Every structure is written in C-alpha cells, then in structure tokens.
Coordinates of C-alpha atoms and ligand atoms in Angstrom, one line a residue:
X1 CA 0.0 0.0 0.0
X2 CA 2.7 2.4 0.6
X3 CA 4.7 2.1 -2.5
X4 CA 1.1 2.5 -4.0
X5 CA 0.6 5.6 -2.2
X6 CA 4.2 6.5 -3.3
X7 CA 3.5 5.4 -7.0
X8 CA 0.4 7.5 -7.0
X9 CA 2.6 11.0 -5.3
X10 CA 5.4 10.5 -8.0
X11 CA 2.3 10.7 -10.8
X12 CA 0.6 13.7 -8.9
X13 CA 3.7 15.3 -9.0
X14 CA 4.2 14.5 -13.0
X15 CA 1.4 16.4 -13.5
X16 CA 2.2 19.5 -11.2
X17 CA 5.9 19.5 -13.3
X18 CA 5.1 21.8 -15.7
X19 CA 9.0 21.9 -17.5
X20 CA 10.3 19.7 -19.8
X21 CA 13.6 17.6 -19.9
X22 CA 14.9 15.3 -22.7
X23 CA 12.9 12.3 -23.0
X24 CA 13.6 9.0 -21.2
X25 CA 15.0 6.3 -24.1
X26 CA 12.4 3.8 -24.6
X27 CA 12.8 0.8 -21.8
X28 CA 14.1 3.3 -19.4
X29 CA 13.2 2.9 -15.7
X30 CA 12.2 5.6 -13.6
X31 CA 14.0 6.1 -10.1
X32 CA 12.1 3.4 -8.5
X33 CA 14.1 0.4 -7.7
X34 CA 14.6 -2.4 -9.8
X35 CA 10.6 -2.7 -10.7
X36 CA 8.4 -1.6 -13.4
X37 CA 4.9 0.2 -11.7
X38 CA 3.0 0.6 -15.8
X39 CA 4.3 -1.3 -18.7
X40 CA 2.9 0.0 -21.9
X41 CA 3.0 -2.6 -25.1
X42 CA 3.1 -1.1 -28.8
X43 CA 2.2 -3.1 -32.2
X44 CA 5.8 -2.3 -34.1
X45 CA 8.6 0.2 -34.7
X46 CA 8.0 0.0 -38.6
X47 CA 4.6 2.0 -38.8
X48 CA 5.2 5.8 -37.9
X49 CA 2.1 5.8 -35.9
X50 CA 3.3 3.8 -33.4
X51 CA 7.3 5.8 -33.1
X52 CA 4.8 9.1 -32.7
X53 CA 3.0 7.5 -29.5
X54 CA 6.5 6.4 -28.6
X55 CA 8.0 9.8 -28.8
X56 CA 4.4 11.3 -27.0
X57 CA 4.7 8.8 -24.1
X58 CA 8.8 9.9 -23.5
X59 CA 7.8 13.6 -24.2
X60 CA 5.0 12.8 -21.5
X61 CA 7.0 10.8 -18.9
X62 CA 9.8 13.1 -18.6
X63 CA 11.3 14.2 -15.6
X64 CA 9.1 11.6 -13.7
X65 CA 10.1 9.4 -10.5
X66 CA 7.8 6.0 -11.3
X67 CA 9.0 3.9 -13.6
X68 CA 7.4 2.7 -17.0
X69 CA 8.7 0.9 -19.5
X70 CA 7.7 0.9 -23.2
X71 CA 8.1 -2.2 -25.4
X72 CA 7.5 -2.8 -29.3
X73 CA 5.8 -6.4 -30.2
X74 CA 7.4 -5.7 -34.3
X75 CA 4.1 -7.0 -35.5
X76 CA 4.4 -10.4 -33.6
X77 CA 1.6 -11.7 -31.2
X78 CA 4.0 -13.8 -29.6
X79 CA 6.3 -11.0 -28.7
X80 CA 4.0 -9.3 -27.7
X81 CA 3.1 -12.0 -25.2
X82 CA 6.8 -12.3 -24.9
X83 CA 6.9 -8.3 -23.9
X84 CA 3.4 -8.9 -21.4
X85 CA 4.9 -11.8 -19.8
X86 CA 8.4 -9.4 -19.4
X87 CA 6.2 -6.6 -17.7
X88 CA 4.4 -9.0 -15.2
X89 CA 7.6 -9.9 -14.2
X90 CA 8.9 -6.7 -13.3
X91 CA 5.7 -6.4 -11.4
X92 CA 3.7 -3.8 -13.0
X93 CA 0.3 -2.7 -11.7
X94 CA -1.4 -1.2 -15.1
X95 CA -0.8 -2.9 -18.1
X96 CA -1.4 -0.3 -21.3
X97 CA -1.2 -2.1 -24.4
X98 CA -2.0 -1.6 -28.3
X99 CA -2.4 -4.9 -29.6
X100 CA -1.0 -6.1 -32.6
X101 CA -3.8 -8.5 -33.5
X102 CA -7.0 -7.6 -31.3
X103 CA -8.0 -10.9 -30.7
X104 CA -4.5 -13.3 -30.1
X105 CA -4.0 -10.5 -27.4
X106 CA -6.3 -11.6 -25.5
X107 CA -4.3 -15.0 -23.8
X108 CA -2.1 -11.7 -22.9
X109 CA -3.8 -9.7 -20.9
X110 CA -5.8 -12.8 -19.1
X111 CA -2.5 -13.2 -18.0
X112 CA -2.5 -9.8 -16.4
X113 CA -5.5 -9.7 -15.1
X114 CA -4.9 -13.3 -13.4
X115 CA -1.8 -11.1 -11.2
X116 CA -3.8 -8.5 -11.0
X117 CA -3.0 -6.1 -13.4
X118 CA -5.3 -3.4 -14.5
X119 CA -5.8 -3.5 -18.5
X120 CA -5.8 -0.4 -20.4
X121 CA -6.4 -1.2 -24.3
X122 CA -4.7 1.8 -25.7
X123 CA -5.8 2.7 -29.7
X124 CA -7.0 -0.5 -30.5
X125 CA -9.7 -3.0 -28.7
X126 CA -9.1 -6.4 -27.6
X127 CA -11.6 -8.5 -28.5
X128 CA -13.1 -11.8 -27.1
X129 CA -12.5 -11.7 -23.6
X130 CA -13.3 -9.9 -20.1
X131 CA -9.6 -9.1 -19.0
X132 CA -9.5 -5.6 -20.4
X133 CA -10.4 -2.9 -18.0
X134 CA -10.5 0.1 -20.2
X135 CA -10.4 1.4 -23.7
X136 CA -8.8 4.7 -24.8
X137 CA -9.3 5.7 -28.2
X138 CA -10.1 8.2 -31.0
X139 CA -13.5 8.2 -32.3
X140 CA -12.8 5.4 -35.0
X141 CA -16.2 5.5 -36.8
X142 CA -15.8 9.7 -37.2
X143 CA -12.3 8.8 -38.8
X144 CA -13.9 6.6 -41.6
X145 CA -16.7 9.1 -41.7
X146 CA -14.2 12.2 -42.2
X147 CA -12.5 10.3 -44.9
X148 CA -15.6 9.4 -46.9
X149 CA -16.9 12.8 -46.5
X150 CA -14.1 14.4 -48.2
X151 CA -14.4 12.3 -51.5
X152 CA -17.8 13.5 -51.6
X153 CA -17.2 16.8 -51.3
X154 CA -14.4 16.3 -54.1
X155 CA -17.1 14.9 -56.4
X156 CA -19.0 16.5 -59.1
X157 CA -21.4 14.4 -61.5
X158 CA -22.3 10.9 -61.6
X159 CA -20.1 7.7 -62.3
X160 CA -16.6 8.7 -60.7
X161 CA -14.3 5.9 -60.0
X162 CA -14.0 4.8 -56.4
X163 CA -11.2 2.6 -55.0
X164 CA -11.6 0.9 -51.8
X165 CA -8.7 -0.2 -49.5
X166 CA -8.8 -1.2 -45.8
X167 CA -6.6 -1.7 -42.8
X168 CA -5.5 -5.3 -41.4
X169 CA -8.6 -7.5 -40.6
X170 CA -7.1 -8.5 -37.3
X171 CA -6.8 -4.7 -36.1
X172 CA -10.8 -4.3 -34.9
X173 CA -10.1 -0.5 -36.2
X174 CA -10.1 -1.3 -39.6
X175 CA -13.8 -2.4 -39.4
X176 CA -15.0 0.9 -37.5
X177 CA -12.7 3.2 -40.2
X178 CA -14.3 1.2 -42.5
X179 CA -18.0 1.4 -41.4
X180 CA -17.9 4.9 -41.2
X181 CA -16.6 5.2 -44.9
X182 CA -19.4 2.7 -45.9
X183 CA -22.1 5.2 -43.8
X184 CA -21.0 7.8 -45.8
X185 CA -20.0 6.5 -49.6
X186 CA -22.9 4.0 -49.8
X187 CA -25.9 6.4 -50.6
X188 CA -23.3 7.7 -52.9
X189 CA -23.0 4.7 -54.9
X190 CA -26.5 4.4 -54.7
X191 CA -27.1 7.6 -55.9
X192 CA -24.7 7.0 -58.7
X193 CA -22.4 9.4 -57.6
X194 CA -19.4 7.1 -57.4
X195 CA -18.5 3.6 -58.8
X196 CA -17.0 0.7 -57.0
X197 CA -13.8 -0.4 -59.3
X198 CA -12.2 -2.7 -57.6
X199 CA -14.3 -5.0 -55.0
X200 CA -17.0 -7.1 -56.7
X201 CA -17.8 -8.1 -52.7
X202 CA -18.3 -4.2 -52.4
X203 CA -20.4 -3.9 -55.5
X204 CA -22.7 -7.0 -54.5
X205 CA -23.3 -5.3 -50.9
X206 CA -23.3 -1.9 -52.3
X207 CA -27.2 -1.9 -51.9
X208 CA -26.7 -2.7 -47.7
X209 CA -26.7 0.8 -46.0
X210 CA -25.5 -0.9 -43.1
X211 CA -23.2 -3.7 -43.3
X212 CA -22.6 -6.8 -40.8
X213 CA -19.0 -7.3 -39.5
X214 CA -19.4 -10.9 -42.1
X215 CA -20.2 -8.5 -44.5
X216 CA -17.4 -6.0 -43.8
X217 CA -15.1 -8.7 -43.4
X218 CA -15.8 -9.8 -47.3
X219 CA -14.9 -6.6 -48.6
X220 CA -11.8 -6.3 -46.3
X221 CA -10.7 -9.6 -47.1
X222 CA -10.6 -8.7 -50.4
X223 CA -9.0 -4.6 -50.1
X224 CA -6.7 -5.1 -47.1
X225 CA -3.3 -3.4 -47.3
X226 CA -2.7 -4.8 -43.7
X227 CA -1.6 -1.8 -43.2
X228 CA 1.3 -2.8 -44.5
X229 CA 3.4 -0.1 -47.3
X230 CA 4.4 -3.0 -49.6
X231 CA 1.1 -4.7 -49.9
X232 CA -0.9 -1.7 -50.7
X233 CA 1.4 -0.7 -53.4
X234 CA 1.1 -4.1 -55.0
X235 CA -2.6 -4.2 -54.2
X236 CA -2.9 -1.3 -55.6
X237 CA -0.7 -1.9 -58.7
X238 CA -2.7 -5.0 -59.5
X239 CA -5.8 -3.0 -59.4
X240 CA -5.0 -0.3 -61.4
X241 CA -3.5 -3.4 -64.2
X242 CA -6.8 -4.8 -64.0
X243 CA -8.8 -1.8 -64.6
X244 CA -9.8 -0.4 -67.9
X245 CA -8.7 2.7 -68.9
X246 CA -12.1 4.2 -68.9
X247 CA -12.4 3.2 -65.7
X248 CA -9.5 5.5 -64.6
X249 CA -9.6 9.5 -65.3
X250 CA -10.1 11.6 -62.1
X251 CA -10.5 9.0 -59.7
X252 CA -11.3 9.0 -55.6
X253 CA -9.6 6.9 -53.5
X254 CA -10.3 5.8 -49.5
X255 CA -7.4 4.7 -48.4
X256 CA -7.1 3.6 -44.7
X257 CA -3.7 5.5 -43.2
X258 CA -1.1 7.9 -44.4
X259 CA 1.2 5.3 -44.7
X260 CA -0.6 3.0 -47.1
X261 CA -2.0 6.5 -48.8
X262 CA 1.8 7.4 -49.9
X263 CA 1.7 4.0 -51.3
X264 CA -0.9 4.0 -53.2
X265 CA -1.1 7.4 -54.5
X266 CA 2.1 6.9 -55.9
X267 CA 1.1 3.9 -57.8
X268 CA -1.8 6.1 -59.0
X269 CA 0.3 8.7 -60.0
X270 CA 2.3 6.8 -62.0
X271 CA -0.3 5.1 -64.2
X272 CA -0.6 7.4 -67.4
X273 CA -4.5 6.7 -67.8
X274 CA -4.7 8.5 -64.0
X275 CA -5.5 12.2 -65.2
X276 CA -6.2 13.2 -61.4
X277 CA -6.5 11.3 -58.2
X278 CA -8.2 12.5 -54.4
X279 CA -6.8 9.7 -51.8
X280 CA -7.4 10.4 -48.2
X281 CA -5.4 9.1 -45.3
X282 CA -4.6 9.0 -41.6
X283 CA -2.6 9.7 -38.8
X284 CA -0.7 13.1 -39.6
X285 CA 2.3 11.2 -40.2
X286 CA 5.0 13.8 -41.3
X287 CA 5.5 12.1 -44.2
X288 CA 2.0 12.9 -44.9
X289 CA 2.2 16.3 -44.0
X290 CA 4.3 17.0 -46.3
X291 CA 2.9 15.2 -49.2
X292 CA -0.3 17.2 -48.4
X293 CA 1.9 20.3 -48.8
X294 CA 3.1 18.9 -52.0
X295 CA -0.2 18.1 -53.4
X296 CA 0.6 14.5 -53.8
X297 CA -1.9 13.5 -50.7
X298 CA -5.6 15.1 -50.4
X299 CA -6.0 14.8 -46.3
X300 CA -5.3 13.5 -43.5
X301 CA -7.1 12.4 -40.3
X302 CA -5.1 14.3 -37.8
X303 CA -5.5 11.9 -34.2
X304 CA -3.8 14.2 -31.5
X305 CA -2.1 11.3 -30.4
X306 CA -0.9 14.1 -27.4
X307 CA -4.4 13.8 -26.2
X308 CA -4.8 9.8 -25.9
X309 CA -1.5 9.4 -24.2
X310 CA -2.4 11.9 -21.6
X311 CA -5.7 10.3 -21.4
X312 CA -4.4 6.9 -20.7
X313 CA -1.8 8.2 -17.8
X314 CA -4.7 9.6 -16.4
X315 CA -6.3 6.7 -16.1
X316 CA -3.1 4.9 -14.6
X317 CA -2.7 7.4 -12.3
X318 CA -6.4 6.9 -11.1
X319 CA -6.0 3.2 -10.9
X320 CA -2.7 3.3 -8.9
X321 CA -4.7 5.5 -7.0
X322 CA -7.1 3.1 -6.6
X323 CA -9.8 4.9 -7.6
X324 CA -12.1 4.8 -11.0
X325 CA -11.4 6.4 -14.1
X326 CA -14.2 8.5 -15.6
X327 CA -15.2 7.0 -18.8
X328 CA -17.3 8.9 -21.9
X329 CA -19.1 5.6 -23.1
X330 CA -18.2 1.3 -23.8
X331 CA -17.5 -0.6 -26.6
X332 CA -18.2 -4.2 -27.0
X333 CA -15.4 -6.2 -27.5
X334 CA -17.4 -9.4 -28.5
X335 CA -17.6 -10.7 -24.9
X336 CA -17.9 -7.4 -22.8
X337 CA -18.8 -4.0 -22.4
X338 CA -15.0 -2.6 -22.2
X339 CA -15.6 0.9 -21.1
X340 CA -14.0 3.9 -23.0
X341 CA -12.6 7.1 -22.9
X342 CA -12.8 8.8 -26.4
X343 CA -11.4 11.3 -28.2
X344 CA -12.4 13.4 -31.5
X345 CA -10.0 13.4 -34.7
X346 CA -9.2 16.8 -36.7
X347 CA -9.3 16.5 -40.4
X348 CA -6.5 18.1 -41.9
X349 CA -5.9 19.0 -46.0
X350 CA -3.4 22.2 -47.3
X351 CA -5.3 24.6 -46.4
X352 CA -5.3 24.0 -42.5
X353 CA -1.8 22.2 -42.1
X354 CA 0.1 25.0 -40.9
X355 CA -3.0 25.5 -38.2
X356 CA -3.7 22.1 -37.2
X357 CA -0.3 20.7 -36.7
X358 CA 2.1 23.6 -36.2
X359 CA 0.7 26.3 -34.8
X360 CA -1.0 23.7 -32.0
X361 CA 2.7 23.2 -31.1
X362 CA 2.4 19.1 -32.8
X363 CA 5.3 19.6 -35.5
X364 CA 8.1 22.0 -35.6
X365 CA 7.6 24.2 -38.8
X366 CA 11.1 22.8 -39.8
X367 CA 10.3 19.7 -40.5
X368 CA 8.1 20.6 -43.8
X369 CA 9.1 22.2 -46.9
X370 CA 6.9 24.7 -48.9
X371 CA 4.7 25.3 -46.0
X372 CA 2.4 28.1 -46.6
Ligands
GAL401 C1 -4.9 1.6 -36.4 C2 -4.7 3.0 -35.8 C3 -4.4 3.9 -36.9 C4 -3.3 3.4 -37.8 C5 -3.3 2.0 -38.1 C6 -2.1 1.5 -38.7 O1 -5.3 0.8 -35.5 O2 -5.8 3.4 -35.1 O3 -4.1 5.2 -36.3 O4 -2.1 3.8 -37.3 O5 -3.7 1.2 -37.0 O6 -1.1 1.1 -37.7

C-alpha cells in the first residue's frame, strides 16, 4: 500500500511538473528500484504511428520518478506475449497495451488480469474476452466518416471511379474506419455518384446501407493493405493493371492510413491513364504532411495522439490511485462491455496544415518544406 501511495505521489507530481527535460530512451526505468509500476505494449517500430505515440509517451514521462517501461511487439503476437509476460515480471500494476492482432491478445492480458494487473487497451480493442479494463481511443467510426466525406465533397457528376482499400482485418479498427466510410459512400454509390472499381464483394453489398461485420469482413478480405506499405502498393498496382482505362480518369480513392495513402497514391500517379487522383489518409504522419503540402496527398485524419497518451496516464494514475477512471461511453469487444474514454479526430488538408499541426505546437515548422 505504501509504495502505491508513493507510486500514485510520483504521478501527482508528473502532473504538477510543468517543465520539460529530454525524453527517457524507450525501456528506461524511472528512479524506483529495480521494478516496473506501468508497462505500456506497442504493435511495431516500422509504422510511424506507433514511433509518434512512442516519442508522446517519453515527451510525457519526462522528468518523472515512477518507472514505465515501453516495449515494441514488431508486429508479432507472440512478442507481444513475450513483452506482457516481461512486464508481469517486473511487477507492473497497469498494463497499457496496443495490440498487434485484437484478438491473439487476449491470452495476454488474461495473463494480467490473473496477477492482478489493470488493463488499459490503448488505440486499438481487444476482442473476445473480459480481461481488459479500459479502452482509450479516438472516435474510429468519425475517422472513416471524415474520410468518406471528403471524397464527396471532391465529387462532381455521376459515375466517378472509387477505390476501396482497408486496414489489417485483425486490427478491430479497420472495421470501424471502415463502417464509417461505408455510412457515408454507400448512398453515394447508390445515388450514382461514385462507382466501385475494384471489389466485386463491395459492389454486391453496395445496396446494404449498413453492413454486418461478415459482411465488412468480405470486402476487407478482399481490399486489405494490412496496413502494411508494400502490400498496398502491390494491391494497388494489381488494381490499377486490371482496370480499364475508362475506368480510370479523375479518380477517388479511400485509403485507410497515411502510410498505405503514400503508397498507393504513388502507384496512382504513375499510371498514365490517371488524369487526377483525391486519396485520403490518416494519422498526420509527417511524411503525410508534407505530401499534403506537396499536393501528392488530399488529407489527413489528424488523431492528437498528445491527447490519448495523456488520457491513458490519467487513467493509470487513477488506478494506482485506486480509484475509477471517468469513462465517456463502452464498446463491446465481443464478450464485454469494455468501457472507453474517447477522443475526437481533426481532419487536416493544405489549407489547415500550418494550423492544425504547427501552430497547435504538434510539429516543428522545420520539419516541412513549402509550408504556406
Ligand atoms: C490503427 C490505428 C491507426 C493506424 C493503423 C495502422 O489501429 O488506429 O491510427 O495507425 O492502426 O497502424
């Protein structure tokens, strides 16, 4: 009880530290003897997102006295067991973890909870069990939503080319992004407004307004880029070598992240029959940004990842408090009710980079070129 009480004083006083220090390196312990009080799990080093929540949770924990300790799974469920099992050693008391594949996680954190760890899923939900505690997120269906809306607002006339891609089908995200597309673009098939090009699983649901997750997983299965660089490029390579050239021109393209977006709209930009191309994207990688700036990417949904990390400290700092963390709403998570804290997403395009992401202090205006 004392070193909880202790625990909970060294996160109080995080939070009355109002100056800044060089981050911790990734791994490091805080001043607290040999053990580890929150462990904190990320998917992999090789998607941007997840270095930017890195670099947020160092910028975060600076100049603290608990001790945390931040490990990648590099896109392997059983590291990230690996990485879980680590952490229980070291005897943490809040387990924060993105999961790599929502529902292989869950053996995980039933391991946690059996030591009695609290859960925090962090970005994306685990699914299929009743060992996670609480869910903090962005608002994933709004993200989907923001995305589709923008194509719609690009498009003039009837019969536009659409192109569908999707996240990973194990990441429970890449359903909600992609439900709230579907909300959105479906009365604009129906309308004839845009056509599907290249899912015939799309095209034979396009009549659904709402779609079951069977459903959704049909057309995933078929437009995944598992949110991977390589396979969207190549998904989107074979696509475009499929198509006709009348089904080309100015085409509209939802594509899931910023990551796969570069990807893709370069594959679209080098096929000669492209005349113009709108692709959307995700995450306000900087990458991104500046292909926004360039005109080689239409948007971006800008998640403040800032905002979530601070939010799931919070919540850390409640629980080693022993107290409960004030929650905004649940999401089922095929088992339970996994209550959530949310958090609303910022569309960004060229007109509202310099705004969004420098003036609010997120990038350094050094780190683009061209910025207007
Ligand atoms: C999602 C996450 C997105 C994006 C994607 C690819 O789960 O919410 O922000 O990063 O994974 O890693």
């Amino acid at each position: 009880m004392r070193k909880l009480i202790a625990v909970f004083m060294a996160f109080a006083m995080f939070f009355a530290v109002t100056a800044c220090s060089p981050a911790p390196t990734t791994g490091e312990t805080g001043g607290d003897s040999n053990t580890v009080d929150v462990g904190i799990v990320l998917p992999t080093k090789d998607e941007p997102r997840w270095v930017q929540d890195e670099t947020r949770f160092n910028e975060a924990l600076a100049n603290t006295d608990y001790s945390v300790e931040i490990l990648f799974s590099q896109g392997s469920s059983a590291k990230e067991k690996e990485n879980v099992d680590a952490l229980i050693a070291k005897g943490i008391k809040v387990l924060i973890i993105c999961p790599q594949d929502g529902g292989a996680a869950a053996s995980a954190v039933e391991a946690a909870r059996k030591e009695g760890i609290k859960v925090i899923a962090y970005d994306r939900l685990i699914t299929g069990t009743d060992a996670v505690d609480y869910y903090v997120t962005f608002d994933s269906i709004a993200v989907g939503e923001a995305q589709a809306k923008y194509l719609v607002d690009q498009a003039t006339g009837k019969d536009n080319p659409l192109y569908l891609y999707a996240g990973a089908a194990s990441d429970n995200n890449a359903f909600l992004f992609f439900e709230g597309a579907w909300n959105v673009l479906q009365p604009k098939v129906a309308d004839g407004t845009f056509v599907i090009k290249n899912s015939g699983e799309a095209v034979a649901l396009q009549g659904n307004a709402k779609l079951t997750r069977d459903e959704m997983s049909k057309i995933i299965g078929q437009v995944t880029t598992n949110w991977d660089f390589n396979d969207a490029k190549n998904r989107a390579e074979a696509n475009l070598t499929a198509a006709k050239a009348a089904d080309k021109g100015d085409v509209f393209i939802l594509a899931p992240n910023d990551g796969t977006a570069r990807a893709i709209a370069d594959a679209f930009a080098a096929d000669t029959a492209v005349t113009s191309y709108k692709v959307t994207g995700q995450d306000a990688e900087k990458a991104s940004v500046q292909y926004i700036i360039d005109g080689k990417q239409s948007m971006t949904v800008f998640k403040d990842v800032r905002t979530l990390v601070k939010d799931s400290i919070d919540m850390a700092v409640t629980l080693l408090g022993g107290k409960d963390p004030q929650t905004t709403g649940a999401y089922n998570n095929g088992k339970i009710d996994v209550k959530a804290k949310q958090t609303e997403v910022i569309v960004v395009k060229s007109e509202n980079v310099k705004s969004a992401l420098v003036d609010s202090g997120y990038y350094p205006a050094s780190d683009f070129t061209n910025l207007k």
